[in-house]
């Protein structure tokens, strides 16, 4: 396992331990929710890929060209809200699908929060890997 993966996994491992330190009969489902959460980065990467393909600018600096009714800062807010809302909707559907498939899984608000947090940890893990890979490749950093 390389350094980027290990560093990226630390927050997810620490928080997962807090939530999963008591193994119960749903442990495998929790792991699947976490793993599905890692996939929620793909729509965001898809937005970036489509933009790069259409505009051809790897810096993703298309906002200044949209000046008009909104200021530059307002466009940034709109963009990040769109990305953030998309992430949360996907994580919500992961929990919703788990609840539909395993109705006994979510009986309390705490159960629902646990699954939502595990999906979020999966997203954070995958996002950290992407960030570290980008930082390592742009800086030419070879390792620790």
PDB file of C-alpha atoms in Angstrom:
ATOM      1  CA  UNK A   1       0.000   0.000   0.000  1.00  0.00           C
ATOM      2  CA  UNK A   2       1.479   3.370  -0.894  1.00  0.00           C
ATOM      3  CA  UNK A   3       1.758   6.430   1.356  1.00  0.00           C
ATOM      4  CA  UNK A   4      -1.127   8.327  -0.284  1.00  0.00           C
ATOM      5  CA  UNK A   5      -3.566   5.525   0.452  1.00  0.00           C
ATOM      6  CA  UNK A   6      -2.363   5.120   4.032  1.00  0.00           C
ATOM      7  CA  UNK A   7      -2.592   8.859   4.750  1.00  0.00           C
ATOM      8  CA  UNK A   8      -6.003   9.029   3.083  1.00  0.00           C
ATOM      9  CA  UNK A   9      -7.289   6.095   5.093  1.00  0.00           C
ATOM     10  CA  UNK A  10      -6.328   7.427   8.537  1.00  0.00           C
ATOM     11  CA  UNK A  11      -9.409   9.625   9.166  1.00  0.00           C
ATOM     12  CA  UNK A  12     -11.758   6.951   7.835  1.00  0.00           C
ATOM     13  CA  UNK A  13     -10.092   4.252   9.925  1.00  0.00           C
ATOM     14  CA  UNK A  14     -10.181   6.311  13.112  1.00  0.00           C
ATOM     15  CA  UNK A  15     -13.819   7.330  12.760  1.00  0.00           C
ATOM     16  CA  UNK A  16     -14.898   3.902  11.541  1.00  0.00           C
ATOM     17  CA  UNK A  17     -13.353   2.399  14.660  1.00  0.00           C
ATOM     18  CA  UNK A  18     -15.513   4.706  16.774  1.00  0.00           C
ATOM     19  CA  UNK A  19     -18.655   3.519  14.983  1.00  0.00           C
ATOM     20  CA  UNK A  20     -17.765  -0.101  14.361  1.00  0.00           C
ATOM     21  CA  UNK A  21     -15.825  -1.110  17.464  1.00  0.00           C
ATOM     22  CA  UNK A  22     -18.748  -3.257  18.556  1.00  0.00           C
ATOM     23  CA  UNK A  23     -19.336  -5.804  15.815  1.00  0.00           C
ATOM     24  CA  UNK A  24     -22.976  -6.614  15.440  1.00  0.00           C
ATOM     25  CA  UNK A  25     -24.945  -8.630  12.923  1.00  0.00           C
ATOM     26  CA  UNK A  26     -25.025  -5.670  10.500  1.00  0.00           C
ATOM     27  CA  UNK A  27     -21.246  -5.226  10.287  1.00  0.00           C
ATOM     28  CA  UNK A  28     -21.051  -6.354   6.629  1.00  0.00           C
ATOM     29  CA  UNK A  29     -23.805  -3.940   5.649  1.00  0.00           C
ATOM     30  CA  UNK A  30     -21.904  -1.111   7.341  1.00  0.00           C
ATOM     31  CA  UNK A  31     -18.809  -1.992   5.320  1.00  0.00           C
ATOM     32  CA  UNK A  32     -20.864  -1.969   2.098  1.00  0.00           C
ATOM     33  CA  UNK A  33     -22.314   1.450   2.960  1.00  0.00           C
ATOM     34  CA  UNK A  34     -18.776   2.747   3.517  1.00  0.00           C
ATOM     35  CA  UNK A  35     -17.596   1.269   0.201  1.00  0.00           C
ATOM     36  CA  UNK A  36     -20.585   2.688  -1.668  1.00  0.00           C
ATOM     37  CA  UNK A  37     -19.767   6.043  -0.078  1.00  0.00           C
ATOM     38  CA  UNK A  38     -16.349   5.900  -1.742  1.00  0.00           C
ATOM     39  CA  UNK A  39     -18.101   5.842  -5.111  1.00  0.00           C
ATOM     40  CA  UNK A  40     -19.843   9.157  -4.505  1.00  0.00           C
ATOM     41  CA  UNK A  41     -16.759  11.027  -5.743  1.00  0.00           C
ATOM     42  CA  UNK A  42     -17.355   9.864  -9.311  1.00  0.00           C
ATOM     43  CA  UNK A  43     -20.170  12.295 -10.176  1.00  0.00           C
ATOM     44  CA  UNK A  44     -17.956  15.168  -9.004  1.00  0.00           C
ATOM     45  CA  UNK A  45     -15.056  13.844 -11.056  1.00  0.00           C
ATOM     46  CA  UNK A  46     -17.528  13.527 -13.917  1.00  0.00           C
ATOM     47  CA  UNK A  47     -18.416  17.229 -13.644  1.00  0.00           C
ATOM     48  CA  UNK A  48     -14.731  18.086 -13.789  1.00  0.00           C
ATOM     49  CA  UNK A  49     -14.100  15.763 -16.731  1.00  0.00           C
ATOM     50  CA  UNK A  50     -17.035  17.120 -18.745  1.00  0.00           C
ATOM     51  CA  UNK A  51     -15.946  20.673 -18.080  1.00  0.00           C
ATOM     52  CA  UNK A  52     -12.359  19.905 -19.049  1.00  0.00           C
ATOM     53  CA  UNK A  53     -13.529  18.175 -22.238  1.00  0.00           C
ATOM     54  CA  UNK A  54     -15.869  20.977 -23.245  1.00  0.00           C
ATOM     55  CA  UNK A  55     -13.779  23.975 -22.224  1.00  0.00           C
ATOM     56  CA  UNK A  56     -10.311  22.419 -22.280  1.00  0.00           C
ATOM     57  CA  UNK A  57      -9.053  24.320 -19.261  1.00  0.00           C
ATOM     58  CA  UNK A  58      -7.508  22.097 -16.616  1.00  0.00           C
ATOM     59  CA  UNK A  59      -7.658  24.864 -14.015  1.00  0.00           C
ATOM     60  CA  UNK A  60     -11.496  24.723 -14.085  1.00  0.00           C
ATOM     61  CA  UNK A  61     -11.511  28.509 -14.150  1.00  0.00           C
ATOM     62  CA  UNK A  62     -14.729  29.035 -16.084  1.00  0.00           C
ATOM     63  CA  UNK A  63     -16.458  31.237 -13.538  1.00  0.00           C
ATOM     64  CA  UNK A  64     -14.892  34.566 -14.625  1.00  0.00           C
ATOM     65  CA  UNK A  65     -16.390  34.051 -18.079  1.00  0.00           C
ATOM     66  CA  UNK A  66     -19.860  33.861 -16.573  1.00  0.00           C
ATOM     67  CA  UNK A  67     -19.833  37.383 -15.156  1.00  0.00           C
ATOM     68  CA  UNK A  68     -23.203  38.939 -15.637  1.00  0.00           C
ATOM     69  CA  UNK A  69     -26.003  38.860 -13.147  1.00  0.00           C
ATOM     70  CA  UNK A  70     -23.865  37.304 -10.398  1.00  0.00           C
ATOM     71  CA  UNK A  71     -20.510  38.372  -9.035  1.00  0.00           C
ATOM     72  CA  UNK A  72     -17.490  36.086  -9.174  1.00  0.00           C
ATOM     73  CA  UNK A  73     -17.878  35.129  -5.499  1.00  0.00           C
ATOM     74  CA  UNK A  74     -21.564  34.328  -5.996  1.00  0.00           C
ATOM     75  CA  UNK A  75     -20.708  31.983  -8.883  1.00  0.00           C
ATOM     76  CA  UNK A  76     -18.221  30.157  -6.680  1.00  0.00           C
ATOM     77  CA  UNK A  77     -20.918  29.753  -4.031  1.00  0.00           C
ATOM     78  CA  UNK A  78     -23.377  28.398  -6.622  1.00  0.00           C
ATOM     79  CA  UNK A  79     -20.793  25.962  -7.993  1.00  0.00           C
ATOM     80  CA  UNK A  80     -19.803  24.620  -4.583  1.00  0.00           C
ATOM     81  CA  UNK A  81     -23.431  24.382  -3.473  1.00  0.00           C
ATOM     82  CA  UNK A  82     -24.235  22.333  -6.582  1.00  0.00           C
ATOM     83  CA  UNK A  83     -21.297  19.989  -5.982  1.00  0.00           C
ATOM     84  CA  UNK A  84     -22.015  19.713  -2.247  1.00  0.00           C
ATOM     85  CA  UNK A  85     -25.721  19.089  -2.723  1.00  0.00           C
ATOM     86  CA  UNK A  86     -24.978  16.396  -5.304  1.00  0.00           C
ATOM     87  CA  UNK A  87     -22.650  14.608  -2.875  1.00  0.00           C
ATOM     88  CA  UNK A  88     -25.228  14.711  -0.091  1.00  0.00           C
ATOM     89  CA  UNK A  89     -28.059  13.485  -2.318  1.00  0.00           C
ATOM     90  CA  UNK A  90     -26.011  10.498  -3.434  1.00  0.00           C
ATOM     91  CA  UNK A  91     -25.068   9.640   0.158  1.00  0.00           C
ATOM     92  CA  UNK A  92     -28.739   9.971   1.145  1.00  0.00           C
ATOM     93  CA  UNK A  93     -29.733   7.475  -1.547  1.00  0.00           C
ATOM     94  CA  UNK A  94     -27.076   5.025  -0.367  1.00  0.00           C
ATOM     95  CA  UNK A  95     -28.647   5.060   3.103  1.00  0.00           C
ATOM     96  CA  UNK A  96     -32.159   4.940   1.618  1.00  0.00           C
ATOM     97  CA  UNK A  97     -31.293   1.886  -0.500  1.00  0.00           C
ATOM     98  CA  UNK A  98     -29.724   0.144   2.509  1.00  0.00           C
ATOM     99  CA  UNK A  99     -32.877   0.897   4.509  1.00  0.00           C
ATOM    100  CA  UNK A 100     -35.140  -0.486   1.779  1.00  0.00           C
ATOM    101  CA  UNK A 101     -33.078  -3.635   1.354  1.00  0.00           C
ATOM    102  CA  UNK A 102     -32.637  -4.191   5.109  1.00  0.00           C
ATOM    103  CA  UNK A 103     -35.655  -2.619   6.858  1.00  0.00           C
ATOM    104  CA  UNK A 104     -34.517  -3.920  10.251  1.00  0.00           C
ATOM    105  CA  UNK A 105     -31.288  -1.927   9.903  1.00  0.00           C
ATOM    106  CA  UNK A 106     -32.617   1.553  10.670  1.00  0.00           C
ATOM    107  CA  UNK A 107     -34.855   1.561  13.710  1.00  0.00           C
ATOM    108  CA  UNK A 108     -33.645   4.727  15.432  1.00  0.00           C
ATOM    109  CA  UNK A 109     -32.240   8.086  14.474  1.00  0.00           C
ATOM    110  CA  UNK A 110     -28.840   6.888  15.727  1.00  0.00           C
ATOM    111  CA  UNK A 111     -28.945   3.989  13.239  1.00  0.00           C
ATOM    112  CA  UNK A 112     -29.678   6.404  10.413  1.00  0.00           C
ATOM    113  CA  UNK A 113     -26.903   8.754  11.489  1.00  0.00           C
ATOM    114  CA  UNK A 114     -24.436   5.882  11.721  1.00  0.00           C
ATOM    115  CA  UNK A 115     -25.083   4.870   8.110  1.00  0.00           C
ATOM    116  CA  UNK A 116     -24.969   8.469   6.898  1.00  0.00           C
ATOM    117  CA  UNK A 117     -21.667   9.043   8.636  1.00  0.00           C
ATOM    118  CA  UNK A 118     -20.214   5.806   7.244  1.00  0.00           C
ATOM    119  CA  UNK A 119     -21.224   6.835   3.704  1.00  0.00           C
ATOM    120  CA  UNK A 120     -19.622  10.221   4.361  1.00  0.00           C
ATOM    121  CA  UNK A 121     -16.443   8.555   5.623  1.00  0.00           C
ATOM    122  CA  UNK A 122     -16.305   6.535   2.427  1.00  0.00           C
ATOM    123  CA  UNK A 123     -16.595   9.728   0.398  1.00  0.00           C
ATOM    124  CA  UNK A 124     -13.919  11.452   2.512  1.00  0.00           C
ATOM    125  CA  UNK A 125     -11.566   8.500   2.071  1.00  0.00           C
ATOM    126  CA  UNK A 126     -11.895   8.533  -1.720  1.00  0.00           C
ATOM    127  CA  UNK A 127     -11.681  12.326  -1.858  1.00  0.00           C
ATOM    128  CA  UNK A 128      -8.504  12.297   0.249  1.00  0.00           C
ATOM    129  CA  UNK A 129      -6.894   9.814  -2.130  1.00  0.00           C
ATOM    130  CA  UNK A 130      -7.702  12.069  -5.081  1.00  0.00           C
ATOM    131  CA  UNK A 131      -6.344  15.145  -3.292  1.00  0.00           C
ATOM    132  CA  UNK A 132      -3.139  13.410  -2.266  1.00  0.00           C
ATOM    133  CA  UNK A 133      -2.571  11.973  -5.746  1.00  0.00           C
ATOM    134  CA  UNK A 134      -3.031  15.448  -7.264  1.00  0.00           C
ATOM    135  CA  UNK A 135      -0.711  17.042  -4.704  1.00  0.00           C
ATOM    136  CA  UNK A 136       1.945  14.350  -5.147  1.00  0.00           C
ATOM    137  CA  UNK A 137       1.861  14.473  -8.941  1.00  0.00           C
ATOM    138  CA  UNK A 138       1.878  18.285  -9.193  1.00  0.00           C
ATOM    139  CA  UNK A 139       4.649  18.752  -6.658  1.00  0.00           C
ATOM    140  CA  UNK A 140       6.832  15.893  -7.860  1.00  0.00           C
ATOM    141  CA  UNK A 141       6.904  14.584  -4.288  1.00  0.00           C
ATOM    142  CA  UNK A 142       8.055  10.957  -4.326  1.00  0.00           C
ATOM    143  CA  UNK A 143       7.283   9.859  -0.800  1.00  0.00           C
ATOM    144  CA  UNK A 144       7.632  10.425   2.884  1.00  0.00           C
TER     145      UNK A 144
END
